[in-house]
Structure formats: structure tokens, C-alpha cells
Amino acid sequence: MENKDYSHIPGWGIDIDPKNNPTYPIKHRTDAEHKGYSWERPPQQPVDIEVLRSIERPNVSAVFGTSVPPSGLSGQIRRYAFRSSESEYGHWLPLILADRIGAVEGVIDDLKKGHIPNIFAERGWKAQWQHNRKGLVQKILIGAVITTAVVALLSRKNDSQED
Amino acid sequence: MLAMNYRGPQRVRIDQKPYPEIKHPQDAIVRVTRSCICGSDLHLYNGNVPDTRVGMTFGHEFTGIVEEIGPEVQKLKVGDHVLVPFNIACGKCAFCQQGLYGNCHESNTQASAVGGIFGYSHTAGGYDGGQAEYVRVPYADVSPTVIPPGMDPDDAVMLTDVVPTGYQAAEMAGIQPGDTVVVFGAGPVGIMAARCAWLFGAGRVIVLDHVEYRLEFVRDYAPCEAYNFKEMDDPVVFIKKTTDWMGADVCIDAVGAEAAGSPLQTITGRKLLIQAGSATALHWAINSVKKGGIVSVVGVYGPTDNLVPIGNVVNKGITIRANQASVKRLLPRLIEHVQNGVINPKALITHRVPLEEVADAYRIFSDKLDNCIKPVLIPPSAR
Ligand SMILES: [Zn+2]
Ligand SMILES: [Zn+2]
């Protein structure tokens, strides 16, 4: 992409006020972006893991993170999400769904490795016990009531099926 | 090495993870000396930001000692103690060239809007962050900055995000001498924005929050008027009334997607996740600013669909300015301010927690327990 010459259009640019830029002072004006995707790119990080790419980009960025490549069912959903652009619900909602499924996969993964996750510690209940005992007790009681109610409801259903 | 490990909404723990590797010739490996938990980490912690994957390490505010450098790194050397801005920026692309380091185009493959951020969702590039003993730092010559001699590392770590974000919030607000500035949110960034508003010539600074100890803190630190919006019938009417029914010249949203205060926003944005978090603070900002005023947004919002009163933006002729802070652009000025005692960032740090107790630190910060303003995690090797 090159800079076009508009000087043949009568009046072109006569009202340009470089100070009248709402992005000032956040943007140091260089107008480099007018030249398009033309900068000398840094070397490319070797793409040796699966990295999902926004379809609003022409390429993989010169560096990228390698934290958690997509895997399992959540990974499949993420791959699907990346078929839609960032402006689509079809991109974000599957990603949120994949995150929730990922949390379940994480527990399964822990168990497979013989590690039983300590949910109490992971949720920082020790700190809550120290600083907000009332809140924690409330939370546990509400949890217990809901669990009891669900168990009661399920067992009643089972009873009636057996009748 | 030890590293924070995200396991799902409100579940984090400390685990052994592999030592990071140099993946690119301009990478460095940094041994962490300080890393903070940020308000925007709470959006991740609560599972509100899409593509936050189980197994990630969070942490975009950290300082550390350079342990290893890639073959193309020239400015940093092994042993340097650096503060690492949260933006991962190449320094070469059109956006970095303009100083928009938060919008680098060569550091995030997963999205085009935002650049790469350490320890954030994969939407910000999928980089592991600094709540660990070691971290991989790409483009090591661009943003990471050697901590000036004599500067307290506690001050330095606050320069990686909180100070520049608060400062840029005030800068984007285009404050004119004597302006009334309202800051929504008295978290660390809101506190800093209120403080920095004075540096741009504000005539009156008002902060709204709903946590008493934070209000007390900001009144003292900023110094400003601070009010509890839970005690108001309507914060928007309160601001109108106190500005002689004109509205504030400038409103700063330093809250983002975790906002309290509106049941409808909370249910749709934070419980059902059908919009990108609750946009309550943004609503209040748009509706409290005077006609022709400026709204400056540094609160983090998730992507796309928010229930935002765009009609009022048009009708009132408001300018909205928003961005992730471009830390590198602001650093020279802010280092000066810290060295001259104009800003005292470390005063915000209320909790120093061993990295191993990261789950408790998240709980304390998230639930606003123990008068917590800002927690910093210290890895075992830095104690
Ligand atoms: Zn932060
Ligand atoms: Zn760049």
C-alpha cells in the first residue's frame, strides 16, 4: 500500500489542523500506519506449537505466547471460535464455554495425575477464615442447604420411580 | 520453578512448572523479585475474560533480575534489575512507532485490538506472567527498563501498570485548569488517577466507591473528596447536584467489568456473562459528565457487546477516550515524578504475601478483606 496523492481534489487538506486530533497526546503522530502493514518485522518466533490466529490478522505475530495450547474438547471449541472475527458473538461465546469446559478438564487432568485438587485452598478459604469468618460460614451454610435440597429432591424422585 | 496456576473461576494455586525458555532471539528470562496482583487480574480470576485457559500463570506487574538473554538482545545484560511494563511491544510496528505500545501489532496473534500482555487471557497473546519465580520476557530491549539507582523496587513495580494507567487516565481526560474531575472506583488505578488529575491542573477531584476503607485511603492519598455511592439514591444526580447541575468536566472510569452498583448490569454481565461484564461505572461516567465533556476509560472490559448508553454519548456530544496505558511512552516522565517525590507509588502496597500463598492473596484482594489496597507477591528467592 502506498500513500495516494489527493492534491488534484479541489480544497484537499486546506482545513487540516494537526492539533485537532482527538487522540492527542496519546498518539505521537508519525502517520506510519498510512503506509499499511509495511514495517520491517522482527524475526519470526518459530511456530512449533498450535497457536490460534485472529482472522483479522494476516499472519502470526512475530512473537507469541506459549502458555496453554488448545487441547481436548475445550481446544476443539476454541478452534471453532477462531473461525469467526472478533466482532462476532460466534467468537466470544464459544470461548467462554470452552473456558468452563476447560475448568472441568483441569480437574479430570489433576485426578489422572493422582492429584486431588484442594478446592478449599485454591479458593483461598484460609484467608477468608482469618478475615471474614462470617462470610465464609454463610457461604458454607448456603452451599449445604442447596446440596441437601438437591439430594432430597433427587432421592424423592428415585423413591417415586421405585414405587 | 514455582508458579501461580489458574484452575478455573476463583480457583488458583501454586505449582511446580517448567523453567521458561528463550523462544525468540530478542527474549530474556527474568527472575522475579516482585509481582503484584492487579484489579484486572480479578476479571480473569472470576472467569469473566474469554479464553482464560486453565493452566495459565497470571501476573503482568513485575520486576526482576535478568537471568538469561537471547542472541539479539543488546541493551539488557544478565544481572540487570528491571521493571517490566505490562505491554509486550515490538518497537517497530506502525503502532509502536506512534507510542501506542499497548496496541503493538507484533505481539498478539489471537486478537487484533489489543497488543500482548503478560499473564493475561489468550486474547492478549497467551503469555505466562510474573506471578512465578521466572518469566519469559519477549522484546527485552524495547520496554523493560533498568530500575534507576536508588529507586525502591516497591516503587518500581508500581510503574509497570498502576502509575502509568492512572496517569494516562488523567492525561486522556484532557483536563483543563480548574476542571472538576470525577473518578469512578477507588482501587489502586482510581487512586492514582485521582492523584494524577491534580498534575494536569484539576480544580476539584471527586472519587466514588462503595468500600469505606478505600474511600478513606484515597481521601488521604489523592487528596480529594471521596463518597460512598451506596449511601446515595443516585450517583449521577449526586454529581449533577454538586456541580451546580452542569455535570463534571471530566469523568474517569477506573472500574471496568467488575462494577458493583447495578443489579441488571451485575446479572447480565457478571452472572450470566451475556455481556462483557457490568458496565455500571461507564454508564455513570457518561451520564454524569457535562455536555461536551470528556469520559476517559481505563477500566478493563471484555470484548464486544456491552449495554452502553451510546445514545447519550451522541446526544451530549461527549468525547470518549480509552486505551491500555502505553507504559514505555510514559516511563521517563513518571520515573522523574517518583524521584522528585511528586508521586509515592509504594504507599499503595498494603500486603506483602509469599508467592506460595497466592490463593489467599487473591481471596483477600478479591473480597477486599483486611483493608487491602494492593498486594505484592514475593517469590522465595527474593525474600
Ligand atoms: Zn495491572
Ligand atoms: Zn509493535
XYZ file of C-alpha atoms and ligand atoms in Angstrom:
548
model
C 0.000 0.000 0.000
C 1.360 3.425 -0.908
C 0.423 6.968 0.042
C -2.012 8.314 -2.530
C -1.769 11.852 -3.919
C -5.050 13.686 -3.475
C -3.782 17.133 -4.492
C -5.949 17.113 -7.629
C -9.097 17.248 -5.462
C -10.008 20.925 -5.057
C -9.570 22.071 -1.475
C -7.970 18.841 -0.342
C -6.385 19.308 3.070
C -6.935 23.071 3.398
C -8.598 22.622 6.793
C -6.142 20.188 8.299
C -5.248 21.240 11.837
C -2.701 18.817 13.223
C -3.644 19.857 16.754
C -7.256 18.910 16.146
C -6.618 15.254 16.768
C -8.708 13.695 19.480
C -6.062 11.089 20.132
C -3.538 13.771 21.135
C -1.441 13.372 23.294
C -1.756 9.612 23.307
C -0.553 9.307 19.756
C 2.840 10.553 18.677
C 1.922 11.454 15.128
C 4.099 9.662 12.628
C 1.322 8.598 10.255
C 3.257 5.359 9.878
C 0.002 3.436 9.714
C -0.866 5.176 6.415
C 1.847 3.053 4.876
C -0.083 -0.069 5.816
C 1.479 -3.280 7.018
C 4.894 -2.323 5.736
C 7.308 -2.110 8.668
C 10.445 -4.158 8.926
C 9.175 -7.019 11.057
C 11.146 -8.547 13.923
C 12.278 -12.125 13.255
C 9.503 -14.693 13.440
C 9.331 -16.883 16.546
C 9.277 -20.463 15.216
C 5.695 -21.712 15.121
C 6.260 -25.082 16.784
C 3.049 -25.221 18.805
C -0.559 -24.704 17.818
C -1.352 -21.015 18.110
C -4.817 -19.803 17.183
C -4.896 -16.743 14.927
C -7.485 -13.991 14.725
C -8.917 -13.887 11.215
C -8.489 -10.122 11.402
C -4.723 -10.585 11.118
C -2.708 -11.540 8.043
C -0.175 -13.670 9.908
C 1.125 -14.978 13.190
C 2.635 -12.087 15.180
C 6.441 -12.056 15.322
C 6.325 -13.276 18.913
C 3.508 -15.118 20.609
C 2.754 -16.719 23.956
C 3.069 -20.431 24.515
C 1.180 -20.693 27.770
C -1.553 -23.264 27.130
C -2.014 -24.551 23.569
C -5.565 -25.717 22.780
C -6.297 -29.325 23.708
C -9.187 -31.657 24.368
C -12.830 -30.726 23.889
C -12.217 -27.131 25.018
C -9.484 -26.892 22.396
C -11.853 -28.045 19.670
C -14.359 -25.390 20.696
C -11.628 -22.743 20.683
C -10.564 -23.751 17.170
C -14.178 -23.346 16.113
C -14.381 -19.921 17.793
C -11.404 -18.698 15.805
C -13.338 -19.178 12.564
C -15.322 -16.024 13.448
C -13.974 -12.498 13.730
C -13.512 -10.627 16.987
C -16.706 -8.677 16.307
C -18.920 -11.780 16.410
C -20.697 -13.439 19.312
C -19.707 -16.613 17.475
C -16.136 -15.876 18.530
C -16.612 -14.937 22.193
C -19.430 -17.168 23.413
C -17.709 -20.429 22.386
C -14.544 -19.177 24.087
C -16.433 -18.611 27.347
C -17.983 -22.076 27.006
C -14.530 -23.556 26.330
C -13.198 -21.858 29.472
C -15.875 -23.544 31.598
C -15.245 -26.929 29.997
C -11.516 -26.338 30.457
C -12.023 -26.000 34.213
C -13.684 -29.453 34.293
C -10.937 -30.897 32.087
C -8.443 -29.428 34.550
C -9.969 -31.381 37.443
C -10.014 -34.586 35.380
C -6.400 -33.969 34.421
C -5.447 -33.470 38.088
C -7.184 -36.712 39.088
C -5.488 -38.603 36.243
C -2.140 -37.472 37.637
C -3.191 -38.730 41.053
C -3.633 -35.200 42.402
C -6.852 -34.421 44.232
C -7.277 -30.652 43.930
C -7.647 -28.951 47.283
C -10.585 -26.740 46.352
C -10.602 -25.073 49.789
C -7.001 -23.958 49.472
C -7.434 -22.981 45.810
C -10.333 -20.736 46.731
C -8.296 -19.086 49.466
C -10.650 -20.092 52.255
C -7.847 -19.885 54.782
C -7.666 -16.135 54.215
C -11.412 -15.889 54.352
C -11.456 -17.777 57.649
C -8.907 -15.302 59.010
C -10.527 -12.108 57.807
C -14.176 -12.827 57.062
C -15.353 -15.746 59.171
C -18.998 -14.719 58.990
C -18.971 -14.534 55.187
C -17.322 -17.921 54.886
C -19.729 -19.608 57.305
C -22.616 -18.069 55.391
C -21.212 -19.366 52.118
C -20.774 -22.888 53.548
C -24.289 -22.892 55.046
C -25.889 -21.771 51.789
C -23.895 -24.469 49.986
C -25.025 -27.091 52.493
C -28.672 -26.060 52.234
C -28.582 -26.204 48.429
C -26.790 -29.581 48.478
C -29.281 -31.011 50.997
C -32.201 -29.725 48.949
C -30.815 -31.211 45.731
C -30.070 -34.545 47.405
C -33.536 -34.638 48.959
C -35.152 -33.807 45.630
C -33.163 -36.453 43.758
C -33.790 -39.175 46.339
C -37.513 -38.399 46.309
C -37.503 -38.792 42.532
C -35.696 -42.115 42.871
C -38.187 -43.258 45.512
C -41.144 -42.457 43.315
C -39.528 -44.294 40.385
C -39.136 -47.388 42.549
C -42.796 -47.335 43.599
C 10.071 -23.379 39.404
C 7.101 -22.210 41.439
C 4.302 -20.515 39.513
C 0.728 -19.490 40.052
C -1.625 -21.849 38.238
C -5.170 -20.866 37.234
C -7.587 -23.792 37.645
C -10.959 -22.191 36.906
C -13.159 -19.392 38.254
C -11.944 -18.360 41.730
C -9.513 -21.265 41.898
C -5.771 -20.687 41.755
C -2.824 -22.464 43.306
C 0.920 -22.585 43.369
C 2.522 -25.397 41.369
C 5.839 -26.541 40.006
C 6.094 -25.555 36.341
C 8.916 -25.898 33.802
C 11.512 -23.117 33.762
C 10.707 -20.765 30.827
C 12.724 -20.953 27.618
C 14.129 -18.383 25.205
C 11.787 -18.790 22.219
C 12.854 -15.800 20.154
C 16.247 -14.092 19.679
C 15.005 -10.928 21.422
C 13.722 -12.768 24.525
C 15.086 -12.550 28.034
C 14.394 -14.722 31.070
C 13.835 -12.725 34.226
C 13.993 -13.957 37.826
C 11.067 -12.267 39.521
C 11.685 -10.100 42.590
C 8.195 -8.601 42.969
C 4.878 -9.251 41.269
C 1.555 -7.637 42.038
C -1.997 -8.832 41.786
C -3.937 -6.277 39.748
C -7.622 -5.387 39.723
C -7.704 -6.583 36.147
C -6.414 -9.987 37.305
C -9.693 -10.253 39.185
C -11.611 -10.239 35.889
C -9.525 -13.278 34.938
C -9.833 -14.809 38.416
C -13.625 -14.608 38.220
C -13.671 -16.183 34.753
C -15.055 -13.062 33.074
C -12.491 -12.719 30.308
C -12.928 -15.140 27.387
C -10.061 -17.503 26.516
C -8.563 -17.577 30.004
C -7.202 -21.108 29.921
C -6.741 -23.431 32.869
C -3.023 -23.916 33.466
C -2.041 -20.261 32.823
C 0.140 -18.169 35.099
C -1.159 -14.633 35.665
C 0.798 -11.524 36.573
C 1.504 -8.533 34.349
C 3.077 -6.278 37.005
C 6.552 -7.446 37.947
C 10.171 -6.571 38.467
C 13.047 -8.999 38.216
C 16.682 -9.709 37.571
C 17.770 -10.622 34.045
C 18.884 -14.239 34.202
C 19.401 -15.087 30.540
C 19.249 -13.180 27.223
C 18.620 -14.176 23.611
C 21.301 -13.589 20.910
C 19.754 -10.316 19.634
C 19.293 -8.603 22.994
C 21.683 -5.639 23.196
C 20.573 -3.179 25.857
C 19.925 -5.511 28.780
C 22.596 -7.638 30.377
C 22.455 -10.552 32.745
C 22.183 -9.262 36.307
C 20.247 -6.069 35.467
C 17.328 -5.394 37.812
C 14.463 -4.356 35.541
C 10.875 -3.225 35.780
C 8.823 -4.830 33.041
C 5.861 -2.857 31.632
C 2.745 -4.952 31.196
C 2.585 -4.322 27.439
C 4.627 -6.596 25.192
C 5.721 -4.260 22.404
C 7.997 -4.776 19.392
C 9.035 -1.137 18.990
C 8.910 -1.471 15.189
C 5.310 -1.696 14.030
C 3.251 1.322 12.992
C 1.569 1.493 16.384
C 4.720 1.200 18.494
C 6.225 3.913 16.254
C 3.415 6.222 17.397
C 3.995 5.440 21.051
C 0.934 3.206 21.204
C 2.866 0.425 22.924
C -0.349 -1.001 24.311
C -1.519 -1.636 20.747
C 1.557 -3.363 19.308
C 0.759 -5.402 16.187
C 3.583 -7.928 16.559
C 2.890 -9.390 19.977
C -0.603 -10.852 19.874
C -1.762 -13.418 17.355
C -5.098 -14.175 18.987
C -6.620 -10.714 18.637
C -6.141 -7.558 16.627
C -7.449 -4.960 19.090
C -5.019 -5.241 21.969
C -1.311 -5.989 21.986
C 0.329 -8.731 24.015
C 0.063 -8.576 27.810
C 1.948 -10.769 30.269
C -0.165 -13.280 32.168
C -3.462 -12.260 30.691
C -6.090 -14.211 28.800
C -5.065 -15.766 25.492
C -6.972 -12.857 23.970
C -3.893 -10.848 24.997
C -1.426 -13.253 23.426
C -1.260 -16.269 25.736
C 1.902 -15.298 27.604
C 2.626 -16.675 31.057
C 3.016 -13.905 33.607
C 5.139 -12.874 36.532
C 3.355 -14.492 39.475
C 6.136 -17.066 39.320
C 9.821 -17.401 40.046
C 10.869 -16.880 36.418
C 9.219 -15.401 33.360
C 9.960 -15.160 29.649
C 10.131 -11.520 28.520
C 9.855 -11.003 24.737
C 11.321 -7.902 23.011
C 13.588 -7.455 26.005
C 15.262 -4.352 24.535
C 12.053 -2.398 23.964
C 10.018 -1.892 27.141
C 11.888 -3.431 30.094
C 13.736 -0.658 31.897
C 16.619 -0.913 34.346
C 15.416 0.295 37.750
C 17.173 3.622 38.352
C 19.761 3.539 41.143
C 18.240 4.388 44.480
C 14.677 3.584 43.424
C 12.789 1.277 45.793
C 11.721 -1.915 43.963
C 8.265 -1.413 45.526
C 8.003 1.896 43.659
C 9.403 0.283 40.515
C 6.823 -2.496 40.397
C 4.025 0.062 40.565
C 5.490 1.742 37.470
C 4.728 -1.389 35.407
C 0.986 -0.623 35.349
C -0.764 1.184 38.211
C 1.039 4.531 37.973
C 1.087 4.825 34.163
C -2.517 3.621 33.852
C -3.725 6.132 36.438
C -1.631 8.869 34.848
C -2.835 8.090 31.326
C -6.426 8.100 32.563
C -5.908 11.706 33.641
C -3.943 12.553 30.502
C -6.615 11.174 28.163
C -9.191 13.204 30.060
C -7.741 16.391 28.580
C -8.097 18.134 31.933
C -8.082 21.949 31.734
C -7.055 24.166 34.663
C -9.810 24.243 37.268
C -11.795 21.308 35.853
C -13.956 19.143 38.081
C -12.798 15.553 37.684
C -14.835 12.586 38.891
C -13.094 9.242 39.249
C -15.263 6.132 39.477
C -13.517 3.461 41.537
C -11.002 3.798 44.375
C -8.903 0.770 43.530
C -5.177 1.325 43.007
C -5.665 2.754 39.500
C -8.544 5.029 40.542
C -6.476 6.275 43.482
C -3.573 7.023 41.149
C -5.847 8.673 38.558
C -7.232 10.966 41.263
C -3.712 11.837 42.379
C -2.562 12.496 38.803
C -5.620 14.626 37.961
C -4.018 17.354 40.093
C -0.837 17.143 37.997
C -2.888 18.200 34.964
C -4.418 21.153 36.774
C -7.738 19.870 38.070
C -9.625 22.265 40.345
C -11.701 19.670 42.111
C -11.314 15.884 42.322
C -14.165 13.635 43.437
C -13.907 9.853 43.859
C -16.835 7.436 44.168
C -16.536 3.905 45.523
C -18.516 1.640 47.846
C -15.787 0.343 50.140
C -15.258 2.594 53.165
C -11.583 1.845 53.791
C -10.718 2.578 50.171
C -12.564 5.918 50.387
C -10.592 6.782 53.483
C -7.357 5.825 51.767
C -7.973 7.892 48.639
C -9.135 10.943 50.625
C -5.802 10.891 52.349
C -3.575 9.898 49.410
C -5.035 11.785 46.471
C -6.140 14.175 48.351
C -9.712 14.540 47.190
C -13.377 14.382 48.093
C -14.494 10.766 48.292
C -18.037 9.491 48.648
C -19.755 6.161 49.105
C -22.232 5.630 46.272
C -24.108 3.048 48.348
C -25.255 5.955 50.506
C -26.641 7.849 47.521
C -30.019 7.458 45.895
C -28.412 8.061 42.547
C -24.724 8.808 41.942
C -25.493 10.613 38.675
C -27.882 13.034 40.385
C -25.340 13.478 43.184
C -22.666 14.580 40.699
C -25.113 16.882 38.889
C -26.161 18.487 42.154
C -22.622 19.020 43.380
C -21.581 20.615 40.055
C -24.372 23.189 40.082
C -26.452 20.912 37.817
C -23.930 21.088 34.963
C -22.182 17.748 35.289
C -18.453 17.131 35.754
C -15.998 18.380 33.146
C -14.302 15.018 33.122
C -15.293 11.526 34.253
C -12.780 8.709 34.591
C -13.894 5.074 34.614
C -11.285 3.227 36.664
C -13.521 0.233 37.363
C -14.214 -1.833 34.272
C -16.167 -5.020 34.050
C -16.320 -5.868 37.776
C -18.513 -2.918 38.667
C -20.938 -3.106 41.557
C -23.988 -0.908 41.857
C -26.465 -2.008 39.210
C -28.378 -5.276 39.628
C -29.274 -5.507 35.932
C -25.658 -4.982 34.896
C -24.425 -7.444 37.515
C -26.825 -10.171 36.433
C -26.348 -9.801 32.689
C -22.656 -9.003 32.806
C -21.168 -10.899 35.710
C -23.535 -13.772 36.418
C -24.980 -14.710 33.030
C -21.986 -13.393 31.035
C -24.265 -12.330 28.173
C -22.459 -9.030 28.050
C -18.829 -8.296 28.715
C -19.027 -7.617 32.436
C -21.148 -4.986 34.123
C -20.713 -1.566 32.551
C -22.157 0.335 35.519
C -19.224 2.701 36.006
C -19.191 3.567 32.317
C -22.927 4.316 32.439
C -22.445 6.601 35.399
C -19.467 8.321 33.753
C -21.366 9.033 30.528
C -24.413 10.233 32.391
C -22.531 12.346 34.984
C -20.251 14.235 32.606
C -21.372 17.644 31.386
C -22.430 18.144 27.792
C -19.331 18.379 25.648
C -17.301 16.758 28.423
C -14.734 14.019 28.230
C -15.010 10.464 29.509
C -11.729 8.638 29.954
C -11.849 4.860 30.297
C -9.070 2.690 31.680
C -11.281 0.084 33.335
C -10.875 -3.261 31.614
C -13.876 -4.511 29.678
C -14.287 -7.817 27.990
C -14.791 -7.893 24.269
C -17.756 -6.735 22.188
C -21.369 -6.310 23.329
C -21.791 -4.014 26.352
C -25.061 -2.401 27.320
C -23.600 1.085 26.989
C -25.761 4.235 26.732
C -24.379 5.218 23.353
C -27.450 7.382 22.707
C -26.375 9.702 25.484
C -22.849 9.809 24.106
C -24.227 11.205 20.857
C -26.832 13.485 22.405
C -24.386 15.010 24.839
C -21.522 15.399 22.398
C -19.166 13.535 24.672
C -15.648 12.608 23.741
C -14.761 9.147 24.979
C -11.105 8.266 25.124
C -9.843 4.927 26.238
C -6.825 2.696 25.982
C -4.463 0.397 27.734
C -1.664 2.575 29.061
C 1.408 2.824 26.843
C 3.779 2.305 29.727
C 7.029 2.779 27.838
C 5.966 6.175 26.482
C 5.151 7.457 29.977
C 8.021 5.906 31.941
C 10.636 8.690 31.647
C 8.209 11.327 32.954
C 6.863 9.080 35.710
C 10.300 7.989 36.910
C 11.043 11.713 37.259
C 7.855 12.222 39.272
C 8.708 9.348 41.599
C 12.278 10.535 42.065
C 11.091 14.058 42.848
C 8.550 12.805 45.358
C 5.575 14.066 43.303
C 4.109 10.558 43.338
C 4.701 7.979 46.042
C 3.538 4.707 44.483
C 4.705 2.247 47.123
C 2.345 3.803 49.660
C -0.428 1.848 47.897
C 1.126 -1.520 48.746
C -0.661 -2.792 51.830
C 0.091 -6.514 51.661
C 3.312 -8.436 51.074
C 2.500 -12.095 50.571
C 4.833 -15.040 49.909
C 4.232 -16.308 46.352
C 3.323 -19.701 47.834
C 0.208 -18.152 49.413
C -1.111 -16.794 46.123
C -4.606 -18.303 46.566
C -5.093 -16.476 49.860
C -3.732 -13.261 48.364
C -6.303 -13.440 45.556
C -9.067 -14.042 48.082
C -8.021 -11.106 50.258
C -7.763 -8.734 47.285
C -10.905 -10.003 45.559
C -13.089 -9.850 48.673
C -11.481 -6.576 49.848
C -10.545 -8.142 53.189
C -8.082 -6.788 55.754
C -8.210 -3.230 54.302
C -6.292 -4.426 51.266
C -5.420 -1.824 48.621
C -2.596 -3.533 46.713
C -0.952 -6.915 47.353
C 2.539 -7.770 46.169
C 3.788 -11.348 45.903
C 7.376 -12.140 46.822
C 8.932 -15.351 45.440
C 11.099 -17.391 47.823
C 14.343 -16.466 46.032
C 13.671 -12.751 46.599
C 12.954 -12.975 50.299
Zn -2.387 -4.306 36.270
Zn 4.844 -3.065 17.905
